[in-house]
Amino acid sequence: NLYISSNSKDFINLASLLLVYVLYCCYKNRFQIFRVNFEFWEFTYSIMIGSNVENEEEKPLGRWSVLAYGVGHVLNDITSTYWYTYLLLYLTSIGMPPKQVAALAITGQFTDATMTIIAGELIDRFGHFKIWHAVGTVLVSAAFSSFYWGVCVPCKIIGIDTPLVQMIGYYMFDILFSGGWSCTQVSHMAMVNGLTLDQTSRVACVSCRNAFTMVASLIVYGIGFFIFNSSVKQVQIKEQYHLLATITVLIGCFFVILFHLGTKEPRVKQVSHNTNPCGSSWKRWLKNGLYYKVASIYVLTRVVTNISQVFLALYVISDLHMSQSSKALVPAIIYLCSFITSILLQELEWSNHRLKAIFSVGGLLWLFCSAVVLSLPINMNVFMYILSVVIGIANAFMMVTSVGMESELVDKEVEGSAFVYGSLGFVEKVLCGVMLYILESYESVTPAACNPAYPCFTVTRFSLGFIPGVAALAGVIVTCFTKFRTSHPEPLAEPLLA
């Protein structure tokens, strides 16, 4: 990554400095000349030639660097979409009571939250983002596939196949999946500040990642649409979910390979050189008032997207009495619109004021959608397809800008980036886990019996309408009182749509 000048005087000066250092080592009887601290020489050389390594990292990224980073979270997004959308439907279809499903969901959320903190601390301490990403990928792939294929490992080990032992098997794979998911998520999110210091490039990476999140969801819903729309008997529902899980995981692993081939390991200490000599400890972040504001914005955004994703499929089936294929078609429209919006957002030159403005627009759009969800009757369920377009745009606005605010909070303090992303993920997952447990405990998968001309109150309608709307409004209020550092954005070196 070092810039090599063509001026011969630079090399003469460097050679002279090396000779002085060798003579000094000999004088001190330290003949381990080849154990020279690489960072010392890198810093010295950068001063001599007037080019700091940090300047290289401040340059805007090209399109291939942005794309390679963007596909790194596809497997996580595929499994997350499947998990949030179809977990309740799948487990209840095989006879598991909703309360047990809720207990299983909150176990995964708390495991995910705990591992998020642990992974963030370990990554900050030891680095190696891509190794953590790869380990998480292996755990996610193996545990998720085994969960939906119904492989009862404890049953095979102890030779007893009972509902209790099967439940233990579900919990085991749930914990492994959630732990691996956290490792992949934290390592991938923390990488962006090590890849570049340019704000526009960072937001572009986040936008590209969000766009591929939509691609991942579209893959799940697109394949699910054809599988669920086929004329099969009720006894084949379990096999439908098995097939969907297998195909989507294989596709996700393909994107992970592309990420590892196209992305370099961030050199954290080079990027953060001279920016924070004392390090970025968790105590320092907890004393930063901006940290709490950004945390509130990000957590509220995740409440909007996660809660709405969980109850969307049930809402269109149970409350609006739409066809079975709509549980894939409606989410697909949402994610398609989010994908297009994310790509368009990637082309903008970003500033702190623009981050706040677009987030606020997204929050207000969600507030409008919440009001429609609460008041939409069965005989007007066709309007759900139109509403899906607005939800998709609102989700993209809020997700891209909230993660962009996280990146702006970290800025050049890369050595503490994993703690920031990990701690915010911890709070988000605990809060969403508790809310989902409470809501799913009172959930019913039986379609509501009410007058088609009037909306009737159900837990599903309340969960999809009221809670995301309140969270979006709160996020907009916090954003209005948040002030970031002054930034000077630069355009991307190669915009994706150029």
CSV table of C-alpha atoms in Angstrom, one decimal:
chain,number,residue,atom,x,y,z
A,1,ASN,CA,0.0,0.0,0.0
A,2,LEU,CA,3.1,2.3,0.2
A,3,TYR,CA,3.5,4.9,-2.4
A,4,ILE,CA,7.0,4.7,-4.0
A,5,SER,CA,8.4,7.9,-5.3
A,6,SER,CA,10.6,8.0,-8.4
A,7,ASN,CA,12.9,10.6,-6.8
A,8,SER,CA,16.2,8.9,-6.2
A,9,LYS,CA,17.0,11.2,-3.3
A,10,ASP,CA,14.2,9.5,-1.3
A,11,PHE,CA,15.9,6.1,-1.7
A,12,ILE,CA,19.3,7.5,-0.8
A,13,ASN,CA,17.8,9.1,2.4
A,14,LEU,CA,16.1,5.8,3.2
A,15,ALA,CA,19.3,3.8,2.7
A,16,SER,CA,21.2,6.3,4.9
A,17,LEU,CA,18.6,6.0,7.7
A,18,LEU,CA,18.7,2.2,7.5
A,19,LEU,CA,22.5,2.2,7.8
A,20,VAL,CA,22.4,4.5,10.8
A,21,TYR,CA,19.9,2.1,12.4
A,22,VAL,CA,22.1,-1.0,11.7
A,23,LEU,CA,25.1,0.7,13.3
A,24,TYR,CA,23.1,1.7,16.3
A,25,CYS,CA,21.9,-1.9,16.7
A,26,CYS,CA,25.5,-3.2,16.5
A,27,TYR,CA,26.6,-0.6,19.1
A,28,LYS,CA,23.9,-1.9,21.4
A,29,ASN,CA,24.8,-5.5,20.7
A,30,ARG,CA,21.4,-6.1,19.2
A,31,PHE,CA,22.2,-8.1,16.1
A,32,GLN,CA,18.5,-9.1,15.4
A,33,ILE,CA,18.5,-6.6,12.6
A,34,PHE,CA,15.8,-8.4,10.7
A,35,ARG,CA,13.4,-8.1,13.6
A,36,VAL,CA,12.9,-4.4,12.7
A,37,ASN,CA,9.5,-3.1,13.6
A,38,PHE,CA,7.7,-2.9,10.2
A,39,GLU,CA,5.3,-0.1,11.5
A,40,PHE,CA,8.3,2.0,12.5
A,41,TRP,CA,9.9,1.9,9.1
A,42,GLU,CA,6.6,2.4,7.3
A,43,PHE,CA,5.9,5.5,9.3
A,44,THR,CA,9.4,6.8,8.9
A,45,TYR,CA,9.3,6.2,5.2
A,46,SER,CA,6.0,7.9,4.8
A,47,ILE,CA,7.4,11.0,6.5
A,48,MET,CA,10.4,11.1,4.3
A,49,ILE,CA,8.5,11.0,1.0
A,50,GLY,CA,5.6,13.1,2.3
A,51,SER,CA,3.0,10.4,1.8
A,52,ASN,CA,1.2,8.9,4.8
A,53,VAL,CA,-0.4,5.5,4.5
A,54,GLU,CA,-3.5,7.1,5.8
A,55,ASN,CA,-3.7,9.3,2.7
A,56,GLU,CA,-4.0,6.1,0.6
A,57,GLU,CA,-6.9,5.0,2.7
A,58,GLU,CA,-8.6,8.3,2.4
A,59,LYS,CA,-8.9,7.9,-1.4
A,60,PRO,CA,-12.4,7.0,-2.7
A,61,LEU,CA,-12.9,3.3,-3.5
A,62,GLY,CA,-13.5,1.9,-6.9
A,63,ARG,CA,-16.6,-0.1,-8.0
A,64,TRP,CA,-15.0,-3.5,-7.6
A,65,SER,CA,-13.9,-2.8,-4.1
A,66,VAL,CA,-17.4,-1.7,-3.2
A,67,LEU,CA,-19.0,-4.6,-4.8
A,68,ALA,CA,-16.6,-7.2,-3.3
A,69,TYR,CA,-17.4,-5.8,0.2
A,70,GLY,CA,-21.1,-5.6,-0.5
A,71,VAL,CA,-21.6,-9.3,-1.2
A,72,GLY,CA,-19.9,-10.4,2.1
A,73,HIS,CA,-23.0,-10.4,4.2
A,74,VAL,CA,-25.3,-12.2,1.7
A,75,LEU,CA,-25.3,-15.6,3.5
A,76,ASN,CA,-26.2,-13.9,6.8
A,77,ASP,CA,-28.9,-12.0,5.0
A,78,ILE,CA,-30.4,-15.0,3.4
A,79,THR,CA,-30.5,-17.0,6.6
A,80,SER,CA,-31.8,-14.0,8.5
A,81,THR,CA,-34.6,-13.4,6.0
A,82,TYR,CA,-35.6,-17.1,6.1
A,83,TRP,CA,-35.4,-17.1,9.9
A,84,TYR,CA,-37.4,-14.0,10.6
A,85,THR,CA,-40.0,-14.7,7.9
A,86,TYR,CA,-40.7,-18.4,8.1
A,87,LEU,CA,-39.5,-19.6,11.5
A,88,LEU,CA,-43.0,-19.1,13.1
A,89,LEU,CA,-44.8,-20.6,10.1
A,90,TYR,CA,-42.4,-23.5,9.8
A,91,LEU,CA,-42.3,-24.7,13.4
A,92,THR,CA,-46.1,-24.2,13.9
A,93,SER,CA,-46.7,-26.2,10.7
A,94,ILE,CA,-44.8,-29.2,12.2
A,95,GLY,CA,-46.8,-29.0,15.4
A,96,MET,CA,-44.7,-26.8,17.8
A,97,PRO,CA,-46.8,-24.4,20.0
A,98,PRO,CA,-46.3,-20.7,19.5
A,99,LYS,CA,-44.9,-20.2,23.0
A,100,GLN,CA,-42.2,-22.8,22.4
A,101,VAL,CA,-41.4,-21.0,19.1
A,102,ALA,CA,-41.1,-17.8,21.1
A,103,ALA,CA,-38.8,-19.4,23.6
A,104,LEU,CA,-36.6,-20.7,20.8
A,105,ALA,CA,-36.5,-17.3,19.1
A,106,ILE,CA,-35.5,-15.4,22.3
A,107,THR,CA,-32.7,-18.0,23.0
A,108,GLY,CA,-31.3,-17.3,19.6
A,109,GLN,CA,-31.6,-13.5,20.1
A,110,PHE,CA,-29.8,-13.6,23.4
A,111,THR,CA,-27.1,-15.9,22.1
A,112,ASP,CA,-26.6,-13.6,19.1
A,113,ALA,CA,-26.5,-10.5,21.4
A,114,THR,CA,-23.9,-12.1,23.7
A,115,MET,CA,-21.7,-13.3,20.9
A,116,THR,CA,-21.9,-9.9,19.3
A,117,ILE,CA,-20.2,-8.3,22.3
A,118,ILE,CA,-17.6,-11.2,22.6
A,119,ALA,CA,-16.8,-11.1,18.9
A,120,GLY,CA,-16.4,-7.4,18.9
A,121,GLU,CA,-14.0,-7.4,21.8
A,122,LEU,CA,-11.9,-10.3,20.3
A,123,ILE,CA,-11.8,-8.7,16.9
A,124,ASP,CA,-10.6,-5.4,18.3
A,125,ARG,CA,-7.9,-7.2,20.3
A,126,PHE,CA,-6.6,-9.6,17.7
A,127,GLY,CA,-7.8,-8.3,14.3
A,128,HIS,CA,-8.1,-10.8,11.4
A,129,PHE,CA,-11.5,-9.7,10.2
A,130,LYS,CA,-11.7,-12.2,7.4
A,131,ILE,CA,-10.8,-15.2,9.6
A,132,TRP,CA,-13.7,-14.3,12.0
A,133,HIS,CA,-15.9,-13.9,8.9
A,134,ALA,CA,-15.0,-17.3,7.6
A,135,VAL,CA,-15.5,-19.1,11.0
A,136,GLY,CA,-18.9,-17.5,11.3
A,137,THR,CA,-19.8,-18.6,7.8
A,138,VAL,CA,-19.0,-22.2,8.5
A,139,LEU,CA,-21.2,-22.2,11.7
A,140,VAL,CA,-24.1,-20.5,10.0
A,141,SER,CA,-24.1,-22.8,7.0
A,142,ALA,CA,-23.9,-26.0,9.0
A,143,ALA,CA,-26.3,-25.1,11.8
A,144,PHE,CA,-28.9,-23.5,9.6
A,145,SER,CA,-29.1,-26.4,7.2
A,146,SER,CA,-29.2,-28.9,10.0
A,147,PHE,CA,-32.0,-26.9,11.8
A,148,TYR,CA,-34.3,-26.9,8.8
A,149,TRP,CA,-33.5,-30.5,7.7
A,150,GLY,CA,-34.6,-31.7,11.2
A,151,VAL,CA,-31.3,-33.5,11.9
A,152,CYS,CA,-31.6,-34.4,15.6
A,153,VAL,CA,-27.9,-34.9,16.7
A,154,PRO,CA,-28.7,-35.5,20.4
A,155,CYS,CA,-31.2,-38.3,19.3
A,156,LYS,CA,-28.4,-40.0,17.3
A,157,ILE,CA,-25.9,-39.6,20.2
A,158,ILE,CA,-28.0,-41.0,23.0
A,159,GLY,CA,-30.2,-43.3,20.8
A,160,ILE,CA,-33.5,-41.8,22.1
A,161,ASP,CA,-35.9,-39.9,19.8
A,162,THR,CA,-38.4,-38.1,21.9
A,163,PRO,CA,-40.0,-34.6,21.6
A,164,LEU,CA,-37.9,-33.4,24.5
A,165,VAL,CA,-34.6,-34.5,22.9
A,166,GLN,CA,-35.7,-33.1,19.5
A,167,MET,CA,-36.3,-29.8,21.2
A,168,ILE,CA,-32.8,-29.9,22.7
A,169,GLY,CA,-31.5,-30.4,19.2
A,170,TYR,CA,-33.3,-27.4,17.9
A,171,TYR,CA,-31.9,-25.3,20.7
A,172,MET,CA,-28.4,-26.6,20.0
A,173,PHE,CA,-28.5,-25.6,16.3
A,174,ASP,CA,-30.2,-22.3,17.3
A,175,ILE,CA,-27.3,-21.4,19.5
A,176,LEU,CA,-24.6,-22.4,17.0
A,177,PHE,CA,-26.4,-20.5,14.2
A,178,SER,CA,-26.8,-17.3,16.2
A,179,GLY,CA,-23.2,-17.4,17.4
A,180,GLY,CA,-21.8,-17.8,13.9
A,181,TRP,CA,-24.1,-15.1,12.6
A,182,SER,CA,-22.7,-12.6,15.1
A,183,CYS,CA,-19.1,-13.4,14.2
A,184,THR,CA,-19.9,-12.8,10.5
A,185,GLN,CA,-21.9,-9.7,11.1
A,186,VAL,CA,-19.5,-7.8,13.4
A,187,SER,CA,-16.4,-8.6,11.4
A,188,HIS,CA,-18.1,-7.5,8.2
A,189,MET,CA,-19.5,-4.3,9.6
A,190,ALA,CA,-16.2,-3.3,11.3
A,191,MET,CA,-14.2,-3.9,8.2
A,192,VAL,CA,-15.6,-0.9,6.3
A,193,ASN,CA,-13.7,1.7,8.4
A,194,GLY,CA,-10.5,-0.2,7.8
A,195,LEU,CA,-11.0,-0.3,4.1
A,196,THR,CA,-11.4,3.4,3.6
A,197,LEU,CA,-11.6,6.7,5.6
A,198,ASP,CA,-13.6,8.5,2.9
A,199,GLN,CA,-17.1,9.1,4.1
A,200,THR,CA,-18.7,8.8,0.7
A,201,SER,CA,-17.0,5.5,0.0
A,202,ARG,CA,-18.0,4.2,3.4
A,203,VAL,CA,-21.6,5.0,2.9
A,204,ALA,CA,-21.3,3.5,-0.6
A,205,CYS,CA,-20.1,0.3,0.9
A,206,VAL,CA,-23.0,0.3,3.4
A,207,SER,CA,-25.4,1.1,0.6
A,208,CYS,CA,-24.0,-1.7,-1.6
A,209,ARG,CA,-24.2,-4.1,1.4
A,210,ASN,CA,-27.8,-3.0,1.9
A,211,ALA,CA,-28.6,-3.5,-1.8
A,212,PHE,CA,-27.3,-7.1,-1.6
A,213,THR,CA,-29.3,-7.6,1.6
A,214,MET,CA,-32.3,-7.0,-0.6
A,215,VAL,CA,-30.9,-9.3,-3.3
A,216,ALA,CA,-30.6,-12.0,-0.6
A,217,SER,CA,-34.1,-11.5,0.5
A,218,LEU,CA,-35.4,-11.5,-3.1
A,219,ILE,CA,-33.6,-14.8,-3.6
A,220,VAL,CA,-35.4,-16.3,-0.6
A,221,TYR,CA,-38.8,-14.9,-1.6
A,222,GLY,CA,-38.4,-15.6,-5.3
A,223,ILE,CA,-37.5,-19.2,-4.8
A,224,GLY,CA,-40.1,-19.5,-2.0
A,225,PHE,CA,-42.8,-18.1,-4.4
A,226,PHE,CA,-42.3,-20.9,-6.8
A,227,ILE,CA,-42.1,-23.6,-4.1
A,228,PHE,CA,-45.1,-22.4,-2.1
A,229,ASN,CA,-47.2,-21.7,-5.2
A,230,SER,CA,-46.9,-25.2,-6.5
A,231,SER,CA,-49.9,-27.4,-5.9
A,232,VAL,CA,-48.8,-29.8,-3.2
A,233,LYS,CA,-50.5,-31.6,-0.3
A,234,GLN,CA,-50.3,-30.3,3.3
A,235,VAL,CA,-48.0,-33.2,4.3
A,236,GLN,CA,-45.3,-31.8,2.0
A,237,ILE,CA,-45.0,-28.4,3.7
A,238,LYS,CA,-42.0,-29.6,5.7
A,239,GLU,CA,-40.2,-30.7,2.5
A,240,GLN,CA,-40.9,-27.3,0.9
A,241,TYR,CA,-39.0,-25.6,3.7
A,242,HIS,CA,-36.2,-28.1,3.5
A,243,LEU,CA,-35.7,-27.5,-0.2
A,244,LEU,CA,-35.8,-23.7,0.2
A,245,ALA,CA,-33.2,-23.8,3.0
A,246,THR,CA,-30.8,-26.0,0.9
A,247,ILE,CA,-30.9,-23.9,-2.2
A,248,THR,CA,-30.6,-20.5,-0.5
A,249,VAL,CA,-27.6,-21.6,1.7
A,250,LEU,CA,-25.7,-22.8,-1.3
A,251,ILE,CA,-26.3,-19.5,-3.1
A,252,GLY,CA,-25.1,-17.6,0.0
A,253,CYS,CA,-21.9,-19.6,0.2
A,254,PHE,CA,-21.1,-18.7,-3.4
A,255,PHE,CA,-21.3,-15.0,-2.5
A,256,VAL,CA,-19.1,-15.5,0.5
A,257,ILE,CA,-16.4,-17.0,-1.7
A,258,LEU,CA,-16.6,-13.9,-4.0
A,259,PHE,CA,-16.2,-11.7,-0.9
A,260,HIS,CA,-13.0,-13.4,0.3
A,261,LEU,CA,-11.5,-13.4,-3.1
A,262,GLY,CA,-12.1,-9.7,-3.8
A,263,THR,CA,-11.5,-8.1,-0.4
A,264,LYS,CA,-8.2,-7.4,1.3
A,265,GLU,CA,-7.7,-7.8,5.0
A,266,PRO,CA,-7.8,-4.3,6.5
A,267,ARG,CA,-4.5,-3.2,8.0
A,268,VAL,CA,-6.0,-1.6,11.1
A,269,LYS,CA,-2.9,-0.1,12.7
A,270,GLN,CA,-1.8,1.5,9.5
A,271,VAL,CA,-5.2,3.2,9.1
A,272,SER,CA,-5.5,4.4,12.6
A,273,HIS,CA,-1.9,5.5,13.0
A,274,ASN,CA,-1.6,8.8,15.0
A,275,THR,CA,-5.4,9.1,15.2
A,276,ASN,CA,-5.8,7.6,18.7
A,277,PRO,CA,-2.5,6.8,20.4
A,278,CYS,CA,-4.2,5.6,23.6
A,279,GLY,CA,-6.4,3.2,21.8
A,280,SER,CA,-10.2,3.1,21.7
A,281,SER,CA,-11.3,1.3,24.8
A,282,TRP,CA,-14.9,0.5,25.6
A,283,LYS,CA,-14.8,3.0,28.5
A,284,ARG,CA,-13.9,5.8,26.1
A,285,TRP,CA,-16.8,5.0,23.9
A,286,LEU,CA,-19.2,4.9,26.8
A,287,LYS,CA,-18.2,8.4,27.8
A,288,ASN,CA,-19.1,9.7,24.3
A,289,GLY,CA,-22.5,11.3,24.1
A,290,LEU,CA,-22.7,10.8,20.4
A,291,TYR,CA,-22.4,7.1,20.9
A,292,TYR,CA,-25.7,6.9,22.7
A,293,LYS,CA,-27.6,8.9,20.1
A,294,VAL,CA,-26.3,6.8,17.2
A,295,ALA,CA,-27.1,3.7,19.2
A,296,SER,CA,-30.6,4.8,19.7
A,297,ILE,CA,-31.1,5.6,16.0
A,298,TYR,CA,-29.6,2.2,14.9
A,299,VAL,CA,-31.6,0.2,17.5
A,300,LEU,CA,-34.9,1.8,16.6
A,301,THR,CA,-34.2,1.2,12.9
A,302,ARG,CA,-33.6,-2.5,13.6
A,303,VAL,CA,-36.8,-2.7,15.6
A,304,VAL,CA,-38.7,-1.3,12.6
A,305,THR,CA,-37.1,-3.7,10.1
A,306,ASN,CA,-37.0,-6.9,12.3
A,307,ILE,CA,-40.5,-6.6,13.9
A,308,SER,CA,-42.1,-5.8,10.5
A,309,GLN,CA,-40.3,-8.7,8.8
A,310,VAL,CA,-41.4,-11.3,11.4
A,311,PHE,CA,-45.1,-10.4,11.3
A,312,LEU,CA,-45.5,-9.5,7.6
A,313,ALA,CA,-46.1,-13.0,6.3
A,314,LEU,CA,-48.7,-13.7,9.0
A,315,TYR,CA,-50.3,-10.4,8.4
A,316,VAL,CA,-51.0,-11.0,4.7
A,317,ILE,CA,-52.2,-14.5,5.4
A,318,SER,CA,-54.1,-14.3,8.6
A,319,ASP,CA,-55.3,-10.7,8.7
A,320,LEU,CA,-55.8,-9.9,5.0
A,321,HIS,CA,-56.7,-13.4,3.9
A,322,MET,CA,-54.4,-13.2,0.8
A,323,SER,CA,-53.2,-16.2,-1.1
A,324,GLN,CA,-50.4,-18.4,0.1
A,325,SER,CA,-48.0,-17.1,-2.6
A,326,SER,CA,-48.5,-13.6,-1.2
A,327,LYS,CA,-46.3,-14.5,1.8
A,328,ALA,CA,-43.4,-14.5,-0.7
A,329,LEU,CA,-44.7,-12.0,-3.2
A,330,VAL,CA,-45.3,-9.1,-0.8
A,331,PRO,CA,-41.9,-9.3,0.9
A,332,ALA,CA,-40.3,-9.7,-2.5
A,333,ILE,CA,-41.8,-6.4,-3.7
A,334,ILE,CA,-40.5,-4.7,-0.5
A,335,TYR,CA,-37.0,-5.9,-1.0
A,336,LEU,CA,-37.0,-5.2,-4.7
A,337,CYS,CA,-37.8,-1.6,-4.0
A,338,SER,CA,-35.3,-1.5,-1.3
A,339,PHE,CA,-32.6,-2.9,-3.6
A,340,ILE,CA,-33.3,-0.2,-6.3
A,341,THR,CA,-33.4,2.5,-3.7
A,342,SER,CA,-30.1,1.4,-2.2
A,343,ILE,CA,-28.3,1.4,-5.5
A,344,LEU,CA,-29.5,4.9,-6.2
A,345,LEU,CA,-28.4,6.0,-2.8
A,346,GLN,CA,-25.0,4.6,-3.5
A,347,GLU,CA,-24.4,7.2,-6.2
A,348,LEU,CA,-24.9,10.3,-3.9
A,349,GLU,CA,-22.1,12.3,-2.4
A,350,TRP,CA,-22.8,12.0,1.4
A,351,SER,CA,-22.6,14.5,4.1
A,352,ASN,CA,-23.9,14.4,7.7
A,353,HIS,CA,-26.8,16.7,6.9
A,354,ARG,CA,-27.9,14.4,4.0
A,355,LEU,CA,-27.6,11.3,6.3
A,356,LYS,CA,-30.0,12.9,8.8
A,357,ALA,CA,-32.4,14.2,6.1
A,358,ILE,CA,-32.8,10.9,4.3
A,359,PHE,CA,-33.2,9.0,7.5
A,360,SER,CA,-36.0,11.4,8.6
A,361,VAL,CA,-37.8,10.9,5.3
A,362,GLY,CA,-37.6,7.1,5.7
A,363,GLY,CA,-39.0,7.4,9.3
A,364,LEU,CA,-41.9,9.5,8.2
A,365,LEU,CA,-42.7,7.1,5.3
A,366,TRP,CA,-42.8,4.3,7.8
A,367,LEU,CA,-45.1,6.3,10.1
A,368,PHE,CA,-47.5,6.6,7.1
A,369,CYS,CA,-47.3,2.9,6.3
A,370,SER,CA,-48.0,2.0,10.0
A,371,ALA,CA,-51.3,4.0,9.8
A,372,VAL,CA,-52.3,2.1,6.7
A,373,VAL,CA,-51.5,-1.3,8.1
A,374,LEU,CA,-53.6,-0.6,11.2
A,375,SER,CA,-56.6,0.5,9.1
A,376,LEU,CA,-56.5,-1.8,6.0
A,377,PRO,CA,-59.6,-4.1,5.8
A,378,ILE,CA,-59.7,-7.5,4.1
A,379,ASN,CA,-61.7,-6.3,1.0
A,380,MET,CA,-59.0,-3.8,0.2
A,381,ASN,CA,-56.0,-6.2,0.6
A,382,VAL,CA,-54.9,-5.4,-2.9
A,383,PHE,CA,-53.5,-2.1,-1.7
A,384,MET,CA,-50.9,-4.1,0.3
A,385,TYR,CA,-48.9,-4.4,-2.9
A,386,ILE,CA,-48.8,-0.7,-3.3
A,387,LEU,CA,-48.0,-0.2,0.3
A,388,SER,CA,-45.1,-2.7,-0.1
A,389,VAL,CA,-43.4,-0.3,-2.5
A,390,VAL,CA,-43.4,2.5,0.1
A,391,ILE,CA,-42.2,0.2,2.9
A,392,GLY,CA,-39.3,-0.9,0.7
A,393,ILE,CA,-38.2,2.7,0.1
A,394,ALA,CA,-38.5,3.6,3.7
A,395,ASN,CA,-36.5,0.5,4.8
A,396,ALA,CA,-33.7,1.4,2.5
A,397,PHE,CA,-33.6,5.1,3.6
A,398,MET,CA,-33.4,4.1,7.3
A,399,MET,CA,-31.0,1.2,7.1
A,400,VAL,CA,-28.4,2.8,4.8
A,401,THR,CA,-28.3,6.1,6.7
A,402,SER,CA,-28.4,4.5,10.2
A,403,VAL,CA,-25.4,2.2,9.5
A,404,GLY,CA,-23.8,5.2,7.8
A,405,MET,CA,-24.2,7.1,11.1
A,406,GLU,CA,-22.4,4.2,12.9
A,407,SER,CA,-19.5,4.5,10.4
A,408,GLU,CA,-19.4,8.3,10.9
A,409,LEU,CA,-19.3,7.8,14.7
A,410,VAL,CA,-16.3,5.5,14.4
A,411,ASP,CA,-14.6,7.7,11.7
A,412,LYS,CA,-10.8,7.2,11.9
A,413,GLU,CA,-10.8,5.4,15.3
A,414,VAL,CA,-10.7,2.0,13.6
A,415,GLU,CA,-9.2,0.0,16.4
A,416,GLY,CA,-12.4,0.4,18.5
A,417,SER,CA,-14.8,-0.1,15.6
A,418,ALA,CA,-15.7,-3.7,16.4
A,419,PHE,CA,-16.8,-2.7,19.9
A,420,VAL,CA,-19.1,0.0,18.5
A,421,TYR,CA,-20.8,-2.3,16.0
A,422,GLY,CA,-20.8,-5.2,18.5
A,423,SER,CA,-22.3,-3.3,21.4
A,424,LEU,CA,-25.0,-1.7,19.2
A,425,GLY,CA,-25.8,-5.1,17.8
A,426,PHE,CA,-26.1,-6.5,21.4
A,427,VAL,CA,-28.6,-3.9,22.5
A,428,GLU,CA,-30.6,-4.3,19.3
A,429,LYS,CA,-30.8,-8.0,19.5
A,430,VAL,CA,-31.7,-8.1,23.2
A,431,LEU,CA,-34.5,-5.6,22.7
A,432,CYS,CA,-35.9,-7.2,19.6
A,433,GLY,CA,-35.6,-10.6,21.2
A,434,VAL,CA,-37.7,-9.6,24.3
A,435,MET,CA,-40.3,-7.8,22.1
A,436,LEU,CA,-40.6,-10.8,19.8
A,437,TYR,CA,-41.0,-13.2,22.7
A,438,ILE,CA,-43.8,-11.2,24.2
A,439,LEU,CA,-45.6,-10.7,20.9
A,440,GLU,CA,-45.2,-14.2,19.6
A,441,SER,CA,-46.4,-15.7,22.9
A,442,TYR,CA,-49.8,-14.2,22.2
A,443,GLU,CA,-49.7,-14.9,18.5
A,444,SER,CA,-52.2,-17.1,16.7
A,445,VAL,CA,-51.7,-18.7,13.3
A,446,THR,CA,-55.5,-19.1,12.8
A,447,PRO,CA,-56.9,-16.4,10.4
A,448,ALA,CA,-58.9,-13.8,12.2
A,449,ALA,CA,-62.7,-13.9,11.8
A,450,CYS,CA,-64.0,-10.4,11.3
A,451,ASN,CA,-66.0,-8.2,8.9
A,452,PRO,CA,-64.1,-7.9,5.6
A,453,ALA,CA,-65.2,-4.3,5.3
A,454,TYR,CA,-63.6,-3.3,8.6
A,455,PRO,CA,-60.1,-3.8,10.2
A,456,CYS,CA,-60.2,-6.0,13.2
A,457,PHE,CA,-57.6,-5.8,16.0
A,458,THR,CA,-55.1,-8.7,16.3
A,459,VAL,CA,-51.7,-9.1,17.8
A,460,THR,CA,-50.3,-9.4,14.2
A,461,ARG,CA,-51.8,-6.2,13.1
A,462,PHE,CA,-50.6,-4.4,16.2
A,463,SER,CA,-47.1,-5.8,15.9
A,464,LEU,CA,-46.7,-4.8,12.2
A,465,GLY,CA,-48.5,-1.5,12.4
A,466,PHE,CA,-48.1,0.2,15.8
A,467,ILE,CA,-44.6,-0.8,17.0
A,468,PRO,CA,-42.6,0.0,13.8
A,469,GLY,CA,-44.5,3.3,13.5
A,470,VAL,CA,-43.6,4.4,17.0
A,471,ALA,CA,-40.0,3.2,16.7
A,472,ALA,CA,-39.6,5.1,13.4
A,473,LEU,CA,-41.1,8.3,14.9
A,474,ALA,CA,-38.7,8.1,17.9
A,475,GLY,CA,-35.8,7.6,15.5
A,476,VAL,CA,-36.6,10.7,13.6
A,477,ILE,CA,-36.8,12.7,16.9
A,478,VAL,CA,-33.4,11.5,18.1
A,479,THR,CA,-31.9,12.3,14.6
A,480,CYS,CA,-33.1,15.9,14.8
A,481,PHE,CA,-31.0,16.4,18.0
A,482,THR,CA,-27.9,14.6,16.7
A,483,LYS,CA,-24.9,16.5,15.5
A,484,PHE,CA,-21.9,14.9,13.8
A,485,ARG,CA,-18.4,16.1,13.1
A,486,THR,CA,-18.0,18.3,10.0
A,487,SER,CA,-17.2,16.3,7.0
A,488,HIS,CA,-15.9,17.0,3.5
A,489,PRO,CA,-17.2,14.2,1.2
A,490,GLU,CA,-15.6,13.2,-2.1
A,491,PRO,CA,-17.3,11.4,-5.0
A,492,LEU,CA,-16.6,7.7,-5.6
A,493,ALA,CA,-13.6,6.9,-7.9
A,494,GLU,CA,-16.0,4.7,-10.0
A,495,PRO,CA,-19.7,4.9,-9.3
A,496,LEU,CA,-21.5,1.6,-9.7
A,497,LEU,CA,-23.9,3.0,-12.3
A,498,ALA,CA,-21.3,4.8,-14.3
